[in-house]
mmCIF file of C-alpha atoms in Angstrom:
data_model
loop_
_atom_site.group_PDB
_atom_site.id
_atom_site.type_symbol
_atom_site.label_atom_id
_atom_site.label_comp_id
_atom_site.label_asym_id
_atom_site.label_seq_id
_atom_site.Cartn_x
_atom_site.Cartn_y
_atom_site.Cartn_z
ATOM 1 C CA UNK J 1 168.546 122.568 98.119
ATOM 2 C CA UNK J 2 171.601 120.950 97.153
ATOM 3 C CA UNK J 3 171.198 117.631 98.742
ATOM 4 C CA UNK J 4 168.058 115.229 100.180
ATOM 5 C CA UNK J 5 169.352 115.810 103.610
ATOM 6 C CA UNK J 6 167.067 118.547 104.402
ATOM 7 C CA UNK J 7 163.216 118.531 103.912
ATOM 8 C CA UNK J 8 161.720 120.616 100.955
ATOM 9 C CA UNK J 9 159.681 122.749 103.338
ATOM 10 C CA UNK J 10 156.868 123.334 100.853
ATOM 11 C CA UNK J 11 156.176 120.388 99.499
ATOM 12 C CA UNK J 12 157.039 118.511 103.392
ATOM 13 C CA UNK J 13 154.287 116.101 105.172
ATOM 14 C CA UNK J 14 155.479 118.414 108.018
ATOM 15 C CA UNK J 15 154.569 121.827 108.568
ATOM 16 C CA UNK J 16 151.184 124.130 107.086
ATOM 17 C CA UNK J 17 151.068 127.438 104.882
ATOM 18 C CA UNK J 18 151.631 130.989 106.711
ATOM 19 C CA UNK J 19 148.339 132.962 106.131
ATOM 20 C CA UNK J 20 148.564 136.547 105.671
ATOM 21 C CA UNK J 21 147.076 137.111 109.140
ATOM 22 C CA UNK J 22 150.445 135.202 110.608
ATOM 23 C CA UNK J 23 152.794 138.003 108.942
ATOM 24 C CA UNK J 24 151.254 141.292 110.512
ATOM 25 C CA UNK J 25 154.131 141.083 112.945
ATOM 26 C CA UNK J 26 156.246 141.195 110.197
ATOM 27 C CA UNK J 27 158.290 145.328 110.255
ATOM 28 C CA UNK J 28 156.583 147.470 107.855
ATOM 29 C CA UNK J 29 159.575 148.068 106.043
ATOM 30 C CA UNK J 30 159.181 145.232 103.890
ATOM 31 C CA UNK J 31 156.991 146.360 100.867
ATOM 32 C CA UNK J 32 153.752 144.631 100.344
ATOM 33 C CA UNK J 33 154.966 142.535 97.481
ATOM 34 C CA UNK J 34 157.777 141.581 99.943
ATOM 35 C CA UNK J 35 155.437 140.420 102.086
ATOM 36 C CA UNK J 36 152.832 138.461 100.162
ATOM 37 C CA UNK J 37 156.710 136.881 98.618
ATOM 38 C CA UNK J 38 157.213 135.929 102.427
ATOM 39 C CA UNK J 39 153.291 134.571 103.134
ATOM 40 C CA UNK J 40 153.752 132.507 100.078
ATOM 41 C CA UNK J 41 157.505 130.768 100.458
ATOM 42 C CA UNK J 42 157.359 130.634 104.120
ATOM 43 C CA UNK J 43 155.558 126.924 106.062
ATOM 44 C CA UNK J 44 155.149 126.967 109.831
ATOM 45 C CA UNK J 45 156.485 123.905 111.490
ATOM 46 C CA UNK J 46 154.684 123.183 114.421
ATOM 47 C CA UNK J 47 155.958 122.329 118.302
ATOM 48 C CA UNK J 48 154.419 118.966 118.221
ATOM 49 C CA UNK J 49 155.928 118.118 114.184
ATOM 50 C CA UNK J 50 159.029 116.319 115.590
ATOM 51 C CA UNK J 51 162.208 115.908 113.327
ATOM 52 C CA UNK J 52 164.828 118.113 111.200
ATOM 53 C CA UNK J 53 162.720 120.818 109.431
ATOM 54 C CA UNK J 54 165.779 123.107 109.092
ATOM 55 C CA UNK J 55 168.621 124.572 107.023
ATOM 56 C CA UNK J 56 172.416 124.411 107.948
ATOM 57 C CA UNK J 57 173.099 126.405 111.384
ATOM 58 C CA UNK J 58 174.268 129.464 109.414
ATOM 59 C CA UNK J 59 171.094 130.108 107.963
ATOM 60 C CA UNK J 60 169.096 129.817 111.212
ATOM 61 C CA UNK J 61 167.665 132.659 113.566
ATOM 62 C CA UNK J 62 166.521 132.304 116.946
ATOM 63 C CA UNK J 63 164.206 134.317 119.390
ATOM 64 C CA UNK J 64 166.952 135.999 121.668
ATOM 65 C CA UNK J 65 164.376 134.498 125.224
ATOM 66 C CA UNK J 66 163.683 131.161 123.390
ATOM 67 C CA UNK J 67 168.251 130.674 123.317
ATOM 68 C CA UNK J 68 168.499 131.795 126.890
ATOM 69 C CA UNK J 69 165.908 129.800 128.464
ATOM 70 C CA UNK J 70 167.013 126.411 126.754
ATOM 71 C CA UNK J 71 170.928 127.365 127.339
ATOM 72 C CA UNK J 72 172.509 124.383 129.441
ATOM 73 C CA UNK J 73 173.947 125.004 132.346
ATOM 74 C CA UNK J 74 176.729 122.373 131.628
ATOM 75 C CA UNK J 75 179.360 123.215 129.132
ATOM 76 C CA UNK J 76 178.025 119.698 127.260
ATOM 77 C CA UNK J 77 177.129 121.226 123.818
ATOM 78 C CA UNK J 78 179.402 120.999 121.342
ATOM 79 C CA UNK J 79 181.461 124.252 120.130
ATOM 80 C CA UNK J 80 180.595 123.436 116.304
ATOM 81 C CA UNK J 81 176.830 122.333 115.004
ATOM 82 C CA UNK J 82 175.193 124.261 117.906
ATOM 83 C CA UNK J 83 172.255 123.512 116.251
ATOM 84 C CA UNK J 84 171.770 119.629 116.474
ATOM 85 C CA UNK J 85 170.980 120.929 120.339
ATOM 86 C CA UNK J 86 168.979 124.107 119.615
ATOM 87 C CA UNK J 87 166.873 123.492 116.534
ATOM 88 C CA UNK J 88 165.132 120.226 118.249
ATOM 89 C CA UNK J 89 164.774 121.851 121.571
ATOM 90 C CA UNK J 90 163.497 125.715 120.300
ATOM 91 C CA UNK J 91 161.354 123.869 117.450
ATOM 92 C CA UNK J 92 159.414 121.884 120.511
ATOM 93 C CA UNK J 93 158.964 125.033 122.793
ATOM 94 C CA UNK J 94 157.521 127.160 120.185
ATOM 95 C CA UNK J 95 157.689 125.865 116.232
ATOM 96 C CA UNK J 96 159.572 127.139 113.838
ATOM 97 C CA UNK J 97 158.630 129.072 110.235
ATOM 98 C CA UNK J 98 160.500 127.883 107.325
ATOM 99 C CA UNK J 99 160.952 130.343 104.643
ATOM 100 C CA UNK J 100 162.041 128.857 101.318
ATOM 101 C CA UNK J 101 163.894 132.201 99.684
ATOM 102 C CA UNK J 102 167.487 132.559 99.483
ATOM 103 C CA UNK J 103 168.355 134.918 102.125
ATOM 104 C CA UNK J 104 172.229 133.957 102.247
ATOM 105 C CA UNK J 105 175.450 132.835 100.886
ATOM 106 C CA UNK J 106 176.759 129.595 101.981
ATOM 107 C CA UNK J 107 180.815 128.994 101.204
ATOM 108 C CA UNK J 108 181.829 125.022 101.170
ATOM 109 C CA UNK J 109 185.561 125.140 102.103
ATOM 110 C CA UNK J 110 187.996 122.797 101.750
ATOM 111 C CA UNK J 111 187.966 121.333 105.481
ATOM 112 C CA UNK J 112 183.720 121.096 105.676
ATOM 113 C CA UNK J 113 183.261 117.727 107.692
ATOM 114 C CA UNK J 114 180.672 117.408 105.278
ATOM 115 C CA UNK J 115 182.021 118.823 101.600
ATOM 116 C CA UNK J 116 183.468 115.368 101.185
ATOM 117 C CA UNK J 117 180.668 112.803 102.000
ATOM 118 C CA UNK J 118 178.482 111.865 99.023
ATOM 119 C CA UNK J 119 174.632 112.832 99.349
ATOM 120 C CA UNK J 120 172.131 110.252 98.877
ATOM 121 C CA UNK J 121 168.715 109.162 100.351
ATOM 122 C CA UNK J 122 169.698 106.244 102.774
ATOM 123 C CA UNK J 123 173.600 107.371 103.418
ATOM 124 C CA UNK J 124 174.911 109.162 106.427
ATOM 125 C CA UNK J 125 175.152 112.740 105.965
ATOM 126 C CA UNK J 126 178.436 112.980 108.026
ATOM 127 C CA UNK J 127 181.204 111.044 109.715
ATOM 128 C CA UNK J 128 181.189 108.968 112.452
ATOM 129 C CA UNK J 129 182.916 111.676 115.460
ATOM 130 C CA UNK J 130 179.837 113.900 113.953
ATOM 131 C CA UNK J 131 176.619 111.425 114.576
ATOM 132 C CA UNK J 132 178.870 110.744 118.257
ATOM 133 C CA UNK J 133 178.711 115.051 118.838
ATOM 134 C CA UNK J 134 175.144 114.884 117.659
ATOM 135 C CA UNK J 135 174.215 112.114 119.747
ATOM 136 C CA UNK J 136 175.446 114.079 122.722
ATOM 137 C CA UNK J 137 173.957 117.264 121.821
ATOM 138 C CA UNK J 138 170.549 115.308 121.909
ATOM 139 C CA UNK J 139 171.035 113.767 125.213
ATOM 140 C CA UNK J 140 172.403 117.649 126.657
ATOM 141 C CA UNK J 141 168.487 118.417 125.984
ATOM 142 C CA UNK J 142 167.207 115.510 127.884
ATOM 143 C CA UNK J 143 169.469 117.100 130.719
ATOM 144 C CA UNK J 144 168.338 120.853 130.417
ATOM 145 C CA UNK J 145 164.595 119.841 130.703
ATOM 146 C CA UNK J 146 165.020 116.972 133.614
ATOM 147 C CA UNK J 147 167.741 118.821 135.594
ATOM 148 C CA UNK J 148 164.988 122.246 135.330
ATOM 149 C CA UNK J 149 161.881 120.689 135.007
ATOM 150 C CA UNK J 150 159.936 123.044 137.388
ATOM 151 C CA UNK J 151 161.186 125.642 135.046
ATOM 152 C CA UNK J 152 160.109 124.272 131.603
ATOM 153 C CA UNK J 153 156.527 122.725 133.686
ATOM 154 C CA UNK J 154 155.517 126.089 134.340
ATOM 155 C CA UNK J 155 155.326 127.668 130.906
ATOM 156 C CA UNK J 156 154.862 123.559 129.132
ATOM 157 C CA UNK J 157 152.733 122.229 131.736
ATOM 158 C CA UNK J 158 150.449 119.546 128.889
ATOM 159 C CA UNK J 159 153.648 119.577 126.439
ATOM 160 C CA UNK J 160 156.687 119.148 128.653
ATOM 161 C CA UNK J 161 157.282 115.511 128.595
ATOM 162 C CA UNK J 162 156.536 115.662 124.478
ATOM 163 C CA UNK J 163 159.094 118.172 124.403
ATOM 164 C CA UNK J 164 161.440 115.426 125.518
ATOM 165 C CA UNK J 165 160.358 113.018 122.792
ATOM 166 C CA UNK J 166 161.783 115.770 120.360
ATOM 167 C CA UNK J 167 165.435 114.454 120.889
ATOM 168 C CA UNK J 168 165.438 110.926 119.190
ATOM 169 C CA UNK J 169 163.191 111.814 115.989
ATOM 170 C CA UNK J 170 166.085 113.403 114.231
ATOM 171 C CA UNK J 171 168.454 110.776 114.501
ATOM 172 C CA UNK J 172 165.744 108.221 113.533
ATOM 173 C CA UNK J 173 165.623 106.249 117.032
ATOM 174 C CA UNK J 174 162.538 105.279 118.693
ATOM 175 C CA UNK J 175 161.144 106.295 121.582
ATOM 176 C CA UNK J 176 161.710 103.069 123.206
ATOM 177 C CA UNK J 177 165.243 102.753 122.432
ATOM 178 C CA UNK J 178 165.779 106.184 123.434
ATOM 179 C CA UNK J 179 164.543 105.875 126.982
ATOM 180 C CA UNK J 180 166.240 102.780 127.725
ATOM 181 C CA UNK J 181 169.572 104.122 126.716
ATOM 182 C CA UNK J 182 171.977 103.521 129.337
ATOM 183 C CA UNK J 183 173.043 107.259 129.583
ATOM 184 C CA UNK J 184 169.415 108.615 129.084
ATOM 185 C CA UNK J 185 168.101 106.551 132.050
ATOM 186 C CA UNK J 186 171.213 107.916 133.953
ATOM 187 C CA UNK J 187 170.492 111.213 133.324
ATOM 188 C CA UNK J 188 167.056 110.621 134.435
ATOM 189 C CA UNK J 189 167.726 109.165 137.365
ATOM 190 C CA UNK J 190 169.667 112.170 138.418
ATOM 191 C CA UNK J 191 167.361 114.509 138.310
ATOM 192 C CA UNK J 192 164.183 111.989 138.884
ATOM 193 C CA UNK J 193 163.866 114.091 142.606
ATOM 194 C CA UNK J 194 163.446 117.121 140.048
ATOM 195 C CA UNK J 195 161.108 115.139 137.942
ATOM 196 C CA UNK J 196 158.447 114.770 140.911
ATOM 197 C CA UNK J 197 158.654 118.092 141.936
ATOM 198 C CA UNK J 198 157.670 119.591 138.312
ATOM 199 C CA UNK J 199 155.035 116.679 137.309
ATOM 200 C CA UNK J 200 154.448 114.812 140.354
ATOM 201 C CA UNK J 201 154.954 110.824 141.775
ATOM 202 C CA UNK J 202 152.593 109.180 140.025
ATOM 203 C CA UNK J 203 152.677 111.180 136.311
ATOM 204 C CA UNK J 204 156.187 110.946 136.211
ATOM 205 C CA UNK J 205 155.984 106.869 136.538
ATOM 206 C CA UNK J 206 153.384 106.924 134.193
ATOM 207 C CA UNK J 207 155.273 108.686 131.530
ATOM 208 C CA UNK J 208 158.710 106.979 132.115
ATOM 209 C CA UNK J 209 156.519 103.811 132.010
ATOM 210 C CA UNK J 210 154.766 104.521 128.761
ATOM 211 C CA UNK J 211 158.527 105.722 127.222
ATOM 212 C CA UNK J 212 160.795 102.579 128.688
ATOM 213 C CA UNK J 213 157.908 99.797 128.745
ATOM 214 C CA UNK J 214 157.034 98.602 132.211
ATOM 215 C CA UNK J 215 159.896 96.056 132.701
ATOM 216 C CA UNK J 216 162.672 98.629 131.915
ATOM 217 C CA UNK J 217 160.627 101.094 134.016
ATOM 218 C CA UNK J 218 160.314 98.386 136.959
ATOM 219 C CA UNK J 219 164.235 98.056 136.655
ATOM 220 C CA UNK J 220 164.465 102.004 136.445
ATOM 221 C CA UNK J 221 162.685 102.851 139.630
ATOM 222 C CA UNK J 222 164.543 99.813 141.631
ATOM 223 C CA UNK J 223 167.612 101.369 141.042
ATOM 224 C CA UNK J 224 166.431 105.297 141.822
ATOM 225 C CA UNK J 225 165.245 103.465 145.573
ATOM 226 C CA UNK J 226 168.574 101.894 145.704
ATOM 227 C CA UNK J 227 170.098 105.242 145.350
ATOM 228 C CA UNK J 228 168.174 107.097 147.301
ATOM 229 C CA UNK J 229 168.619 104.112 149.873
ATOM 230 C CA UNK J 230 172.590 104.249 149.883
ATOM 231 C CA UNK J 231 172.194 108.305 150.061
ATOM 232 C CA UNK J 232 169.891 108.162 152.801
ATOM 233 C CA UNK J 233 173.029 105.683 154.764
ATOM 234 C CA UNK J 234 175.613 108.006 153.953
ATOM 235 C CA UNK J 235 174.007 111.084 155.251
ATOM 236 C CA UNK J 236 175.381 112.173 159.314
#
Protein backbone atom coordinates (compact mmCIF):
# COMPACT_ATOMS: atom_id res chain seq x y z
CA UNK A 1 0.00 0.00 0.00
CA UNK A 2 1.53 3.07 -1.05
CA UNK A 3 -1.10 5.53 -0.17
CA UNK A 4 -4.41 5.75 2.41
CA UNK A 5 -6.60 5.71 -0.59
CA UNK A 6 -7.29 2.12 -0.49
CA UNK A 7 -8.45 0.10 2.61
CA UNK A 8 -5.86 -2.24 4.37
CA UNK A 9 -8.00 -5.30 3.71
CA UNK A 10 -6.84 -7.13 6.84
CA UNK A 11 -6.97 -4.93 9.32
CA UNK A 12 -10.55 -3.17 7.44
CA UNK A 13 -13.99 -2.76 9.56
CA UNK A 14 -15.14 -4.27 6.20
CA UNK A 15 -14.83 -7.66 5.13
CA UNK A 16 -14.19 -11.31 7.41
CA UNK A 17 -11.26 -13.99 7.24
CA UNK A 18 -11.38 -16.80 4.35
CA UNK A 19 -11.58 -20.19 6.24
CA UNK A 20 -9.89 -23.04 4.78
CA UNK A 21 -13.25 -24.57 3.81
CA UNK A 22 -13.76 -21.26 1.38
CA UNK A 23 -10.45 -22.22 -0.67
CA UNK A 24 -11.30 -25.93 -1.77
CA UNK A 25 -12.26 -24.38 -5.07
CA UNK A 26 -9.02 -23.14 -5.24
CA UNK A 27 -6.85 -25.51 -8.54
CA UNK A 28 -4.79 -28.05 -6.94
CA UNK A 29 -1.83 -26.81 -8.45
CA UNK A 30 -1.12 -24.49 -5.82
CA UNK A 31 0.93 -26.39 -3.10
CA UNK A 32 -0.53 -26.65 0.30
CA UNK A 33 1.69 -24.03 1.80
CA UNK A 34 0.43 -21.89 -1.15
CA UNK A 35 -2.74 -22.33 -0.06
CA UNK A 36 -2.83 -21.95 3.71
CA UNK A 37 -0.46 -18.43 2.34
CA UNK A 38 -3.81 -17.63 0.38
CA UNK A 39 -6.47 -18.66 3.47
CA UNK A 40 -4.38 -16.45 5.62
CA UNK A 41 -3.75 -13.00 3.40
CA UNK A 42 -6.96 -13.23 1.64
CA UNK A 43 -10.59 -11.23 3.54
CA UNK A 44 -13.94 -11.76 1.84
CA UNK A 45 -15.83 -8.59 1.30
CA UNK A 46 -19.30 -9.16 1.39
CA UNK A 47 -22.35 -8.04 -1.22
CA UNK A 48 -24.04 -6.04 1.40
CA UNK A 49 -20.29 -4.22 2.77
CA UNK A 50 -20.82 -1.15 0.51
CA UNK A 51 -17.73 1.08 -0.46
CA UNK A 52 -14.12 0.79 -2.22
CA UNK A 53 -12.57 -2.49 -0.90
CA UNK A 54 -10.26 -2.74 -3.95
CA UNK A 55 -6.85 -2.29 -5.58
CA UNK A 56 -6.13 -0.17 -8.79
CA UNK A 57 -8.10 -1.73 -11.95
CA UNK A 58 -4.92 -3.52 -13.09
CA UNK A 59 -4.77 -5.67 -10.26
CA UNK A 60 -8.45 -6.74 -10.37
CA UNK A 61 -10.07 -10.06 -11.77
CA UNK A 62 -13.53 -10.63 -12.54
CA UNK A 63 -15.87 -13.74 -12.98
CA UNK A 64 -16.12 -13.84 -16.92
CA UNK A 65 -20.69 -14.22 -16.25
CA UNK A 66 -20.54 -11.66 -13.35
CA UNK A 67 -18.77 -8.79 -16.46
CA UNK A 68 -21.33 -9.85 -19.00
CA UNK A 69 -24.39 -9.69 -17.07
CA UNK A 70 -23.63 -6.12 -15.53
CA UNK A 71 -22.20 -4.86 -19.13
CA UNK A 72 -24.34 -1.66 -20.12
CA UNK A 73 -26.00 -1.61 -22.97
CA UNK A 74 -25.14 2.15 -23.52
CA UNK A 75 -21.66 3.04 -24.51
CA UNK A 76 -21.80 5.41 -21.04
CA UNK A 77 -18.74 3.89 -19.23
CA UNK A 78 -15.78 5.48 -19.51
CA UNK A 79 -12.82 3.95 -21.78
CA UNK A 80 -10.20 4.45 -18.78
CA UNK A 81 -11.01 3.44 -14.86
CA UNK A 82 -13.50 0.73 -16.00
CA UNK A 83 -13.55 -0.11 -12.65
CA UNK A 84 -15.24 2.88 -10.75
CA UNK A 85 -18.40 1.08 -12.75
CA UNK A 86 -17.54 -2.61 -12.25
CA UNK A 87 -16.00 -3.01 -8.82
CA UNK A 88 -19.26 -1.33 -7.04
CA UNK A 89 -21.68 -3.13 -9.22
CA UNK A 90 -19.83 -6.97 -9.26
CA UNK A 91 -18.91 -6.37 -5.40
CA UNK A 92 -22.96 -5.97 -4.73
CA UNK A 93 -24.03 -9.02 -6.94
CA UNK A 94 -21.69 -11.39 -5.42
CA UNK A 95 -18.70 -9.93 -2.92
CA UNK A 96 -15.47 -9.81 -3.59
CA UNK A 97 -12.15 -11.68 -1.83
CA UNK A 98 -9.32 -9.46 -1.17
CA UNK A 99 -6.03 -11.09 -1.15
CA UNK A 100 -3.26 -9.01 0.42
CA UNK A 101 0.00 -10.70 -1.51
CA UNK A 102 1.77 -9.06 -4.20
CA UNK A 103 0.67 -10.76 -7.24
CA UNK A 104 1.83 -7.87 -9.74
CA UNK A 105 3.93 -5.10 -10.92
CA UNK A 106 2.45 -1.75 -11.08
CA UNK A 107 4.57 0.99 -13.40
CA UNK A 108 3.67 4.87 -12.43
CA UNK A 109 4.45 6.72 -15.72
CA UNK A 110 4.96 10.02 -16.32
CA UNK A 111 1.29 10.97 -17.63
CA UNK A 112 -0.69 8.86 -14.51
CA UNK A 113 -3.72 11.30 -13.79
CA UNK A 114 -2.84 10.35 -10.48
CA UNK A 115 1.31 10.15 -10.15
CA UNK A 116 1.09 13.86 -9.52
CA UNK A 117 -1.61 14.45 -6.79
CA UNK A 118 -0.29 14.27 -3.22
CA UNK A 119 -1.82 11.36 -0.97
CA UNK A 120 -3.31 12.21 2.23
CA UNK A 121 -6.33 11.18 4.43
CA UNK A 122 -8.96 13.99 3.69
CA UNK A 123 -7.53 15.10 -0.01
CA UNK A 124 -8.94 14.08 -3.32
CA UNK A 125 -7.25 11.24 -4.78
CA UNK A 126 -7.58 12.66 -8.38
CA UNK A 127 -8.52 15.65 -10.48
CA UNK A 128 -11.55 17.19 -11.02
CA UNK A 129 -12.49 15.63 -15.02
CA UNK A 130 -11.72 12.21 -12.92
CA UNK A 131 -14.40 12.51 -9.82
CA UNK A 132 -16.83 14.03 -13.11
CA UNK A 133 -15.94 10.29 -15.14
CA UNK A 134 -16.45 8.59 -11.83
CA UNK A 135 -19.54 10.26 -11.05
CA UNK A 136 -20.90 9.06 -14.36
CA UNK A 137 -19.67 5.65 -14.15
CA UNK A 138 -21.80 5.45 -10.85
CA UNK A 139 -24.92 6.77 -12.28
CA UNK A 140 -24.28 4.14 -15.71
CA UNK A 141 -25.06 1.44 -12.80
CA UNK A 142 -28.17 3.05 -11.61
CA UNK A 143 -29.11 2.73 -15.44
CA UNK A 144 -28.06 -1.01 -16.06
CA UNK A 145 -30.17 -2.20 -13.02
CA UNK A 146 -33.43 0.23 -13.63
CA UNK A 147 -33.38 0.00 -17.46
CA UNK A 148 -33.13 -4.34 -16.76
CA UNK A 149 -34.65 -4.68 -13.64
CA UNK A 150 -36.68 -7.88 -14.46
CA UNK A 151 -33.30 -9.22 -15.26
CA UNK A 152 -31.29 -8.40 -12.08
CA UNK A 153 -35.04 -9.18 -9.87
CA UNK A 154 -34.88 -12.59 -10.91
CA UNK A 155 -31.51 -13.77 -9.64
CA UNK A 156 -31.58 -10.45 -6.61
CA UNK A 157 -35.10 -10.67 -5.85
CA UNK A 158 -34.53 -9.44 -1.52
CA UNK A 159 -31.13 -7.56 -2.61
CA UNK A 160 -31.91 -5.73 -5.82
CA UNK A 161 -32.83 -2.35 -4.68
CA UNK A 162 -29.60 -2.58 -2.03
CA UNK A 163 -27.64 -3.30 -4.95
CA UNK A 164 -28.55 0.18 -6.09
CA UNK A 165 -27.49 1.82 -2.83
CA UNK A 166 -23.92 0.45 -3.78
CA UNK A 167 -23.31 3.49 -6.19
CA UNK A 168 -23.06 6.57 -3.79
CA UNK A 169 -20.96 4.85 -0.84
CA UNK A 170 -17.75 5.20 -2.72
CA UNK A 171 -17.89 8.66 -3.49
CA UNK A 172 -19.04 9.42 0.11
CA UNK A 173 -22.72 10.75 -0.79
CA UNK A 174 -25.72 9.79 1.02
CA UNK A 175 -28.40 7.97 0.10
CA UNK A 176 -30.63 10.87 0.21
CA UNK A 177 -28.63 13.09 -1.85
CA UNK A 178 -28.11 10.43 -4.24
CA UNK A 179 -31.73 9.77 -5.06
CA UNK A 180 -32.70 13.23 -5.38
CA UNK A 181 -30.03 13.97 -7.87
CA UNK A 182 -31.47 15.58 -10.76
CA UNK A 183 -29.99 13.00 -13.27
CA UNK A 184 -30.60 9.94 -10.92
CA UNK A 185 -34.35 10.75 -10.63
CA UNK A 186 -34.23 11.14 -14.50
CA UNK A 187 -32.88 8.03 -15.05
CA UNK A 188 -35.43 6.60 -12.85
CA UNK A 189 -38.13 7.97 -14.26
CA UNK A 190 -37.22 6.41 -17.52
CA UNK A 191 -37.29 3.22 -16.77
CA UNK A 192 -39.92 3.58 -13.65
CA UNK A 193 -42.50 1.37 -16.27
CA UNK A 194 -39.48 -1.21 -15.91
CA UNK A 195 -39.32 -0.65 -12.24
CA UNK A 196 -43.05 -1.99 -11.68
CA UNK A 197 -42.72 -4.74 -13.79
CA UNK A 198 -39.55 -6.27 -11.80
CA UNK A 199 -40.75 -5.17 -8.09
CA UNK A 200 -44.20 -4.14 -8.46
CA UNK A 201 -46.54 -0.62 -7.87
CA UNK A 202 -46.58 -0.39 -4.51
CA UNK A 203 -42.72 -1.75 -3.48
CA UNK A 204 -41.28 0.34 -5.91
CA UNK A 205 -43.01 3.63 -4.19
CA UNK A 206 -42.06 2.35 -1.07
CA UNK A 207 -38.44 2.08 -1.82
CA UNK A 208 -38.10 5.33 -3.93
CA UNK A 209 -39.97 6.81 -0.91
CA UNK A 210 -37.70 5.51 1.79
CA UNK A 211 -34.45 6.64 -0.69
CA UNK A 212 -35.82 10.39 -1.79
CA UNK A 213 -37.98 11.17 1.50
CA UNK A 214 -41.68 11.45 0.84
CA UNK A 215 -41.78 15.09 -0.44
CA UNK A 216 -39.11 14.48 -3.17
CA UNK A 217 -40.91 11.16 -3.82
CA UNK A 218 -44.44 13.05 -3.98
CA UNK A 219 -42.69 15.46 -6.57
CA UNK A 220 -41.09 12.29 -8.31
CA UNK A 221 -44.23 10.39 -9.03
CA UNK A 222 -46.19 13.80 -10.15
CA UNK A 223 -43.91 14.19 -12.77
CA UNK A 224 -43.74 10.20 -13.99
CA UNK A 225 -48.02 10.82 -14.30
CA UNK A 226 -47.30 13.92 -16.15
CA UNK A 227 -45.25 11.96 -18.51
CA UNK A 228 -47.07 9.23 -18.91
CA UNK A 229 -50.07 11.79 -19.32
CA UNK A 230 -48.41 13.81 -22.30
CA UNK A 231 -47.36 10.18 -23.84
CA UNK A 232 -50.67 8.86 -23.52
CA UNK A 233 -51.89 12.49 -25.80
CA UNK A 234 -49.36 11.99 -28.27
CA UNK A 235 -50.09 8.45 -29.08
CA UNK A 236 -52.60 7.98 -32.69
Amino acid sequence: MLTPSYAFFLHSNAGTAMCPCDIDGVPRLLSQSDRELLWRQSTLIAPHEHGWHWSPGTANMYKLSFLKRARPMLNVVNSTSTDNYFMPFLSALGGSACIDIPLSAYRIHGSNRYSGIPAGLGLRSTSKQSVARTSADRKAMVRTLASRARDFVSTHPETFWTIMDATPVPDGVSRHDYFNDPVIQDILREHFDELVAACGEAQTSKELRARMGQKSHDVFMARVRDGNARANRTVP
